[in-house]
mmCIF file of C-alpha atoms in Angstrom:
data_model
loop_
_atom_site.group_PDB
_atom_site.id
_atom_site.type_symbol
_atom_site.label_atom_id
_atom_site.label_comp_id
_atom_site.label_asym_id
_atom_site.label_seq_id
_atom_site.Cartn_x
_atom_site.Cartn_y
_atom_site.Cartn_z
ATOM 1 C CA GLU A 238 -31.332 -1.068 2.078
ATOM 2 C CA LEU A 239 -31.794 -3.467 4.778
ATOM 3 C CA LYS A 240 -29.830 -2.837 7.828
ATOM 4 C CA VAL A 241 -29.825 -5.808 10.595
ATOM 5 C CA GLU A 242 -27.735 -4.562 13.663
ATOM 6 C CA GLN A 243 -27.286 -6.845 16.535
ATOM 7 C CA ASN A 244 -26.240 -5.835 20.103
ATOM 8 C CA PRO A 245 -24.130 -6.363 22.189
ATOM 9 C CA LEU A 246 -20.887 -7.224 19.762
ATOM 10 C CA PHE A 247 -18.831 -8.531 22.343
ATOM 11 C CA LEU A 248 -20.525 -10.303 25.712
ATOM 12 C CA SER A 249 -18.118 -11.922 28.045
ATOM 13 C CA MET A 250 -20.378 -13.708 31.083
ATOM 14 C CA GLN A 251 -20.208 -16.173 33.362
ATOM 15 C CA GLU A 252 -20.830 -19.922 33.395
ATOM 16 C CA GLY A 253 -24.565 -20.341 34.913
ATOM 17 C CA LYS A 254 -25.602 -16.895 33.946
ATOM 18 C CA ASN A 255 -28.356 -15.726 31.604
ATOM 19 C CA TYR A 256 -28.234 -13.315 28.743
ATOM 20 C CA THR A 257 -29.865 -12.174 25.690
ATOM 21 C CA ILE A 258 -28.768 -11.049 22.440
ATOM 22 C CA TYR A 259 -30.947 -8.658 20.252
ATOM 23 C CA CYS A 260 -31.106 -8.221 16.396
ATOM 24 C CA ASN A 261 -32.910 -5.545 15.439
ATOM 25 C CA TYR A 262 -33.724 -5.017 11.130
ATOM 26 C CA SER A 263 -34.697 -1.970 9.159
ATOM 27 C CA THR A 264 -37.459 -3.466 6.775
ATOM 28 C CA THR A 265 -40.373 -6.161 6.788
ATOM 29 C CA SER A 266 -39.644 -9.179 7.085
ATOM 30 C CA ASP A 267 -40.793 -12.831 8.729
ATOM 31 C CA ARG A 268 -37.948 -14.792 7.749
ATOM 32 C CA LEU A 269 -35.058 -14.772 10.313
ATOM 33 C CA TYR A 270 -32.077 -17.290 10.807
ATOM 34 C CA TRP A 271 -29.716 -17.351 13.374
ATOM 35 C CA TYR A 272 -25.977 -19.099 12.904
ATOM 36 C CA ARG A 273 -23.073 -19.968 14.946
ATOM 37 C CA GLN A 274 -19.501 -19.531 14.280
ATOM 38 C CA ASP A 275 -16.563 -21.292 15.740
ATOM 39 C CA PRO A 276 -13.157 -19.946 15.640
ATOM 40 C CA GLY A 277 -11.554 -20.882 12.543
ATOM 41 C CA LYS A 278 -14.936 -22.566 11.491
ATOM 42 C CA SER A 279 -17.750 -21.566 9.154
ATOM 43 C CA LEU A 280 -21.372 -21.122 10.059
ATOM 44 C CA GLU A 281 -23.628 -23.493 11.470
ATOM 45 C CA SER A 282 -27.429 -23.034 11.332
ATOM 46 C CA LEU A 283 -28.775 -22.852 14.687
ATOM 47 C CA PHE A 284 -32.619 -21.132 13.856
ATOM 48 C CA VAL A 285 -34.886 -21.007 11.456
ATOM 49 C CA LEU A 286 -38.056 -18.655 12.661
ATOM 50 C CA LEU A 287 -40.274 -18.061 9.845
ATOM 51 C CA SER A 288 -43.662 -16.093 11.354
ATOM 52 C CA ASN A 289 -44.303 -13.260 13.905
ATOM 53 C CA GLY A 290 -43.896 -14.850 17.216
ATOM 54 C CA ALA A 291 -41.808 -17.530 16.247
ATOM 55 C CA VAL A 292 -39.684 -19.445 19.314
ATOM 56 C CA LYS A 293 -37.634 -21.989 18.909
ATOM 57 C CA GLN A 294 -35.465 -23.672 21.765
ATOM 58 C CA GLU A 295 -32.518 -26.116 21.488
ATOM 59 C CA GLY A 296 -30.440 -26.877 24.934
ATOM 60 C CA ARG A 297 -29.919 -23.684 26.631
ATOM 61 C CA LEU A 298 -30.630 -21.352 23.509
ATOM 62 C CA MET A 299 -34.045 -20.365 22.918
ATOM 63 C CA ALA A 300 -34.896 -17.368 19.569
ATOM 64 C CA SER A 301 -37.850 -15.425 19.101
ATOM 65 C CA LEU A 302 -38.963 -13.120 16.333
ATOM 66 C CA ASP A 303 -41.217 -9.869 16.704
ATOM 67 C CA THR A 304 -41.916 -9.389 13.200
ATOM 68 C CA LYS A 305 -43.712 -5.707 14.412
ATOM 69 C CA ALA A 306 -40.927 -4.689 16.265
ATOM 70 C CA ARG A 307 -38.531 -5.754 13.873
ATOM 71 C CA LEU A 308 -36.911 -7.808 16.539
ATOM 72 C CA SER A 309 -35.215 -11.214 17.180
ATOM 73 C CA THR A 310 -33.557 -12.113 20.620
ATOM 74 C CA LEU A 311 -31.348 -15.321 20.950
ATOM 75 C CA HIS A 312 -31.647 -15.830 24.939
ATOM 76 C CA ILE A 313 -28.820 -17.998 26.710
ATOM 77 C CA THR A 314 -29.955 -19.715 29.811
ATOM 78 C CA ALA A 315 -27.139 -20.965 32.459
ATOM 79 C CA ALA A 316 -24.317 -20.247 29.877
ATOM 80 C CA VAL A 317 -21.377 -23.100 29.511
ATOM 81 C CA HIS A 318 -18.206 -22.847 28.154
ATOM 82 C CA ASP A 319 -19.209 -25.050 25.079
ATOM 83 C CA LEU A 320 -21.292 -22.102 23.944
ATOM 84 C CA SER A 321 -18.756 -19.737 23.560
ATOM 85 C CA ALA A 322 -18.543 -18.795 19.375
ATOM 86 C CA THR A 323 -19.960 -15.664 17.422
ATOM 87 C CA TYR A 324 -23.396 -16.176 16.705
ATOM 88 C CA PHE A 325 -24.886 -14.215 13.884
ATOM 89 C CA CYS A 326 -28.803 -13.317 13.143
ATOM 90 C CA ALA A 327 -29.344 -13.072 8.990
ATOM 91 C CA VAL A 328 -32.733 -11.124 7.315
ATOM 92 C CA ASP A 329 -34.027 -12.172 4.552
ATOM 93 C CA SER A 330 -36.254 -9.356 3.111
ATOM 94 C CA SER A 331 -36.367 -9.775 -0.618
ATOM 95 C CA GLY A 332 -36.578 -13.897 -1.082
ATOM 96 C CA SER A 333 -33.375 -14.092 -2.775
ATOM 97 C CA ARG A 334 -30.827 -13.217 -0.195
ATOM 98 C CA LEU A 335 -29.824 -13.058 3.339
ATOM 99 C CA THR A 336 -28.354 -10.370 5.024
ATOM 100 C CA PHE A 337 -26.453 -10.584 7.915
ATOM 101 C CA GLY A 338 -25.475 -8.822 11.314
ATOM 102 C CA GLU A 339 -22.113 -7.891 12.321
ATOM 103 C CA GLY A 340 -22.179 -10.811 15.034
ATOM 104 C CA THR A 341 -22.036 -11.130 18.802
ATOM 105 C CA GLN A 342 -18.930 -12.826 19.802
ATOM 106 C CA LEU A 343 -19.722 -14.804 22.935
ATOM 107 C CA THR A 344 -17.277 -16.106 25.587
ATOM 108 C CA VAL A 345 -18.325 -18.101 29.017
ATOM 109 C CA ASN A 346 -16.122 -18.059 31.158
ATOM 110 C CA PRO A 347 -15.791 -20.331 34.041
ATOM 111 C CA ASP B 24 -26.899 -33.846 5.255
ATOM 112 C CA VAL B 25 -26.366 -31.180 3.288
ATOM 113 C CA LYS B 26 -22.661 -30.832 2.205
ATOM 114 C CA VAL B 27 -21.203 -27.786 1.183
ATOM 115 C CA THR B 28 -17.487 -28.657 -0.432
ATOM 116 C CA GLN B 29 -14.790 -25.653 -0.997
ATOM 117 C CA SER B 30 -11.962 -26.592 -3.035
ATOM 118 C CA SER B 31 -9.246 -25.315 -0.966
ATOM 119 C CA ARG B 32 -9.414 -24.423 2.527
ATOM 120 C CA TYR B 33 -6.207 -21.876 2.037
ATOM 121 C CA LEU B 34 -4.435 -20.311 -0.380
ATOM 122 C CA VAL B 35 -1.744 -18.057 -0.817
ATOM 123 C CA LYS B 36 -1.593 -15.649 -4.179
ATOM 124 C CA ARG B 37 0.639 -13.119 -5.537
ATOM 125 C CA THR B 38 -0.618 -9.420 -6.255
ATOM 126 C CA GLY B 39 -2.145 -9.663 -9.826
ATOM 127 C CA GLU B 40 -2.901 -13.544 -10.399
ATOM 128 C CA LYS B 41 -5.763 -15.049 -11.397
ATOM 129 C CA VAL B 42 -7.688 -17.097 -8.434
ATOM 130 C CA PHE B 43 -10.385 -19.803 -8.834
ATOM 131 C CA LEU B 44 -12.323 -20.743 -5.644
ATOM 132 C CA GLU B 45 -14.696 -23.408 -6.233
ATOM 133 C CA CYS B 46 -17.847 -24.652 -4.631
ATOM 134 C CA VAL B 47 -19.813 -27.713 -4.758
ATOM 135 C CA GLN B 48 -22.986 -28.720 -2.907
ATOM 136 C CA ASP B 49 -25.069 -32.064 -3.541
ATOM 137 C CA MET B 50 -28.505 -31.091 -2.332
ATOM 138 C CA ASP B 51 -29.728 -30.260 -5.580
ATOM 139 C CA HIS B 52 -29.928 -26.728 -4.183
ATOM 140 C CA GLU B 53 -31.463 -23.885 -6.592
ATOM 141 C CA ASN B 54 -29.296 -20.846 -5.096
ATOM 142 C CA MET B 55 -25.586 -20.519 -4.173
ATOM 143 C CA PHE B 56 -23.770 -17.852 -2.682
ATOM 144 C CA TRP B 57 -20.404 -16.140 -2.297
ATOM 145 C CA TYR B 58 -19.704 -14.269 0.693
ATOM 146 C CA ARG B 59 -16.424 -12.956 2.297
ATOM 147 C CA GLN B 60 -15.954 -12.152 5.597
ATOM 148 C CA ASP B 61 -13.866 -10.055 7.369
ATOM 149 C CA PRO B 62 -13.058 -8.807 11.078
ATOM 150 C CA GLY B 63 -15.225 -5.988 12.463
ATOM 151 C CA LEU B 64 -17.402 -6.156 9.064
ATOM 152 C CA GLY B 65 -19.531 -9.503 9.289
ATOM 153 C CA LEU B 66 -20.392 -11.224 6.217
ATOM 154 C CA ARG B 67 -20.755 -9.502 2.999
ATOM 155 C CA LEU B 68 -22.384 -10.889 -0.189
ATOM 156 C CA ILE B 69 -20.194 -11.122 -3.268
ATOM 157 C CA TYR B 70 -22.293 -12.783 -5.870
ATOM 158 C CA PHE B 71 -25.382 -14.909 -5.995
ATOM 159 C CA SER B 72 -27.055 -17.597 -8.002
ATOM 160 C CA TYR B 73 -30.547 -18.384 -8.453
ATOM 161 C CA ASP B 74 -29.957 -21.219 -11.226
ATOM 162 C CA VAL B 75 -27.582 -22.178 -13.780
ATOM 163 C CA LYS B 76 -25.921 -19.414 -15.533
ATOM 164 C CA MET B 77 -27.630 -16.750 -13.696
ATOM 165 C CA LYS B 78 -25.893 -14.707 -11.576
ATOM 166 C CA GLU B 79 -26.664 -11.530 -9.633
ATOM 167 C CA LYS B 80 -24.578 -8.828 -8.180
ATOM 168 C CA GLY B 81 -24.416 -8.668 -4.104
ATOM 169 C CA ASP B 82 -23.162 -5.725 -2.365
ATOM 170 C CA ILE B 83 -19.306 -5.913 -2.875
ATOM 171 C CA PRO B 84 -19.021 -7.184 -6.887
ATOM 172 C CA GLU B 85 -16.217 -5.179 -7.635
ATOM 173 C CA GLY B 86 -12.944 -7.396 -8.427
ATOM 174 C CA TYR B 87 -14.850 -10.339 -8.957
ATOM 175 C CA SER B 88 -16.693 -12.709 -10.999
ATOM 176 C CA VAL B 89 -18.949 -16.116 -11.121
ATOM 177 C CA SER B 90 -19.353 -18.838 -12.963
ATOM 178 C CA ARG B 91 -22.021 -21.304 -12.971
ATOM 179 C CA GLU B 92 -22.171 -23.651 -15.838
ATOM 180 C CA LYS B 93 -23.322 -26.660 -13.578
ATOM 181 C CA LYS B 94 -26.505 -26.669 -10.876
ATOM 182 C CA GLU B 95 -24.113 -28.340 -8.455
ATOM 183 C CA ARG B 96 -20.961 -26.150 -9.012
ATOM 184 C CA PHE B 97 -20.453 -21.810 -7.890
ATOM 185 C CA SER B 98 -16.708 -20.685 -8.634
ATOM 186 C CA LEU B 99 -15.570 -17.325 -7.611
ATOM 187 C CA ILE B 100 -13.161 -15.841 -9.988
ATOM 188 C CA LEU B 101 -10.714 -12.772 -9.064
ATOM 189 C CA GLU B 102 -9.257 -11.766 -12.438
ATOM 190 C CA SER B 103 -6.516 -9.881 -10.835
ATOM 191 C CA ALA B 104 -6.275 -10.446 -6.910
ATOM 192 C CA SER B 105 -5.273 -7.967 -4.868
ATOM 193 C CA THR B 106 -4.076 -7.467 -0.990
ATOM 194 C CA ASN B 107 -7.269 -6.104 -0.182
ATOM 195 C CA GLN B 108 -9.383 -9.433 -1.030
ATOM 196 C CA THR B 109 -7.098 -10.763 1.296
ATOM 197 C CA SER B 110 -9.999 -12.762 3.270
ATOM 198 C CA MET B 111 -11.852 -15.623 4.250
ATOM 199 C CA TYR B 112 -14.321 -16.732 1.374
ATOM 200 C CA LEU B 113 -17.415 -18.458 2.282
ATOM 201 C CA CYS B 114 -19.710 -20.657 0.128
ATOM 202 C CA ALA B 115 -23.703 -21.578 0.652
ATOM 203 C CA SER B 116 -26.210 -23.165 -0.797
ATOM 204 C CA SER B 117 -29.983 -23.090 -0.161
ATOM 205 C CA GLY B 118 -33.241 -24.493 -1.465
ATOM 206 C CA ARG B 119 -36.000 -22.623 -2.832
ATOM 207 C CA ALA B 120 -39.417 -23.137 -1.290
ATOM 208 C CA ARG B 121 -42.458 -21.057 -1.298
ATOM 209 C CA GLY B 122 -40.641 -17.963 -2.802
ATOM 210 C CA PHE B 123 -38.037 -17.330 -0.115
ATOM 211 C CA THR B 124 -34.502 -17.980 -0.070
ATOM 212 C CA GLY B 125 -34.602 -20.447 2.350
ATOM 213 C CA GLU B 126 -31.443 -21.722 5.290
ATOM 214 C CA LEU B 127 -28.042 -21.368 3.876
ATOM 215 C CA PHE B 128 -25.872 -24.338 4.473
ATOM 216 C CA PHE B 129 -22.164 -23.119 4.356
ATOM 217 C CA GLY B 130 -19.072 -24.922 3.317
ATOM 218 C CA GLU B 131 -15.968 -24.559 5.125
ATOM 219 C CA GLY B 132 -14.740 -21.549 4.055
ATOM 220 C CA SER B 133 -11.108 -20.733 2.256
ATOM 221 C CA ARG B 134 -8.722 -18.208 3.358
ATOM 222 C CA LEU B 135 -7.167 -16.136 0.905
ATOM 223 C CA THR B 136 -3.886 -14.666 1.430
ATOM 224 C CA VAL B 137 -2.878 -12.437 -1.624
ATOM 225 C CA LEU B 138 0.981 -11.397 -1.025
#
């Protein structure tokens, strides 16, 4: 059974700081997705990582995938309040479904 | 843009009632999914479908059934709602490419309260 673990689950940071969210998974996969969810809203796709070494960047967020380590990271650079949300990683190991991590609730304080 | 539309944003039902949650997508996607989301438990897959009239159980199918009579529509049915089915229900769809699931596109969610 595939397990996907994120850490930290809760992250409170100050504006302007950098931080990294980690996503570990338990079985072989080279397809990993990052989503964002604002309070009371649905999930919005952020990044699609489809191979070992894949790196994607948008604005202050950068995601990477290391399939050998079974690890993806979501790096936040110079955080701003608008990045406050819950971030989920999801792994496709079967070709038919995604398994989600528990989510990381990020709060960026002024 | 992909649009996934869930029929009801908020529902309040009584224990024992039959509940239908409807989901429609407009991108001709093969795959459709129903998840429920609860605080501290993340997203859990209830059922999914990779083709018309096909369905597969997810991780927590008990107490639920689904129907996919048309490619664009995937319905979640609670035959006899119970209070432990109070939750946020999220529908998603994806296209199939090169044999993998593909990026999921989510609807706005349906928040169900069972009294």
